[in-house]
């Protein structure tokens, strides 16, 4: 799987941890920045990751800022993106099963790294259920 990943400075440390985990799994990564803890603007990175996924350049995306909130808002502005901010494994499972989320958002300052990796694993390994949920995700994609 090819995964696009991006963060602002608040998510940089967790982005590096997630990348290491993805490499261990054997996934391919396209890192869209940022490259340090120097202050940057999260909309730039949320948009870049969203566009990589919406264009088909990446199979799915992971975006990280301090809380995950701002960068998830940015990613969701890109048509075709369904970005879910997850703070638990259950949320990661449900945003895949029900929302067919194609981008995962995490909070680098609000979610411990160990939990974040469990969330990433669940997000990547859970399939969309389809059925009644497909009608709803189609509605989202029409917006
Ligand atoms: C940056 O200080 C912080 O505002 C950002 O990482 C994020 O938490 C925004 O939602």
PDB file of C-alpha atoms and ligand atoms in Angstrom, residues 8-11 40 42 65-71 109, ligand 1:
ATOM      1  CA  UNK A   8       2.722  20.415  10.752  1.00  0.00           C
ATOM      2  CA  UNK A   9       5.318  21.072  13.476  1.00  0.00           C
ATOM      3  CA  UNK A  10       2.903  19.873  16.191  1.00  0.00           C
ATOM      4  CA  UNK A  11       2.661  16.491  14.499  1.00  0.00           C
ATOM      5  CA  UNK A  40       4.479  25.944   9.724  1.00  0.00           C
ATOM      6  CA  UNK A  42      -1.224  22.999   8.945  1.00  0.00           C
ATOM      7  CA  UNK A  65      -1.059  18.255  13.723  1.00  0.00           C
ATOM      8  CA  UNK A  66      -1.065  19.136  17.426  1.00  0.00           C
ATOM      9  CA  UNK A  67      -4.656  18.052  17.987  1.00  0.00           C
ATOM     10  CA  UNK A  68      -5.441  16.543  14.603  1.00  0.00           C
ATOM     11  CA  UNK A  69      -8.333  18.975  14.308  1.00  0.00           C
ATOM     12  CA  UNK A  70      -6.969  21.707  12.050  1.00  0.00           C
ATOM     13  CA  UNK A  71      -5.242  19.362   9.624  1.00  0.00           C
ATOM     14  CA  UNK A 109       0.183  16.440  21.228  1.00  0.00           C
TER      15      UNK A 109
HETATM   16  C1  LIG B   1      -0.111  24.541  16.012  1.00  0.00           C
HETATM   17  O1  LIG B   1       0.348  25.251  17.107  1.00  0.00           O
HETATM   18  C2  LIG B   1      -1.488  23.922  16.310  1.00  0.00           C
HETATM   19  O2  LIG B   1      -2.445  24.925  16.288  1.00  0.00           O
HETATM   20  C3  LIG B   1      -1.799  22.869  15.278  1.00  0.00           C
HETATM   21  O3  LIG B   1      -0.818  21.879  15.318  1.00  0.00           O
HETATM   22  C4  LIG B   1      -3.110  22.136  15.438  1.00  0.00           C
HETATM   23  O4  LIG B   1      -3.278  21.640  16.729  1.00  0.00           O
HETATM   24  C5  LIG B   1      -4.294  22.829  14.923  1.00  0.00           C
HETATM   25  O5  LIG B   1      -5.430  22.307  14.909  1.00  0.00           O
END
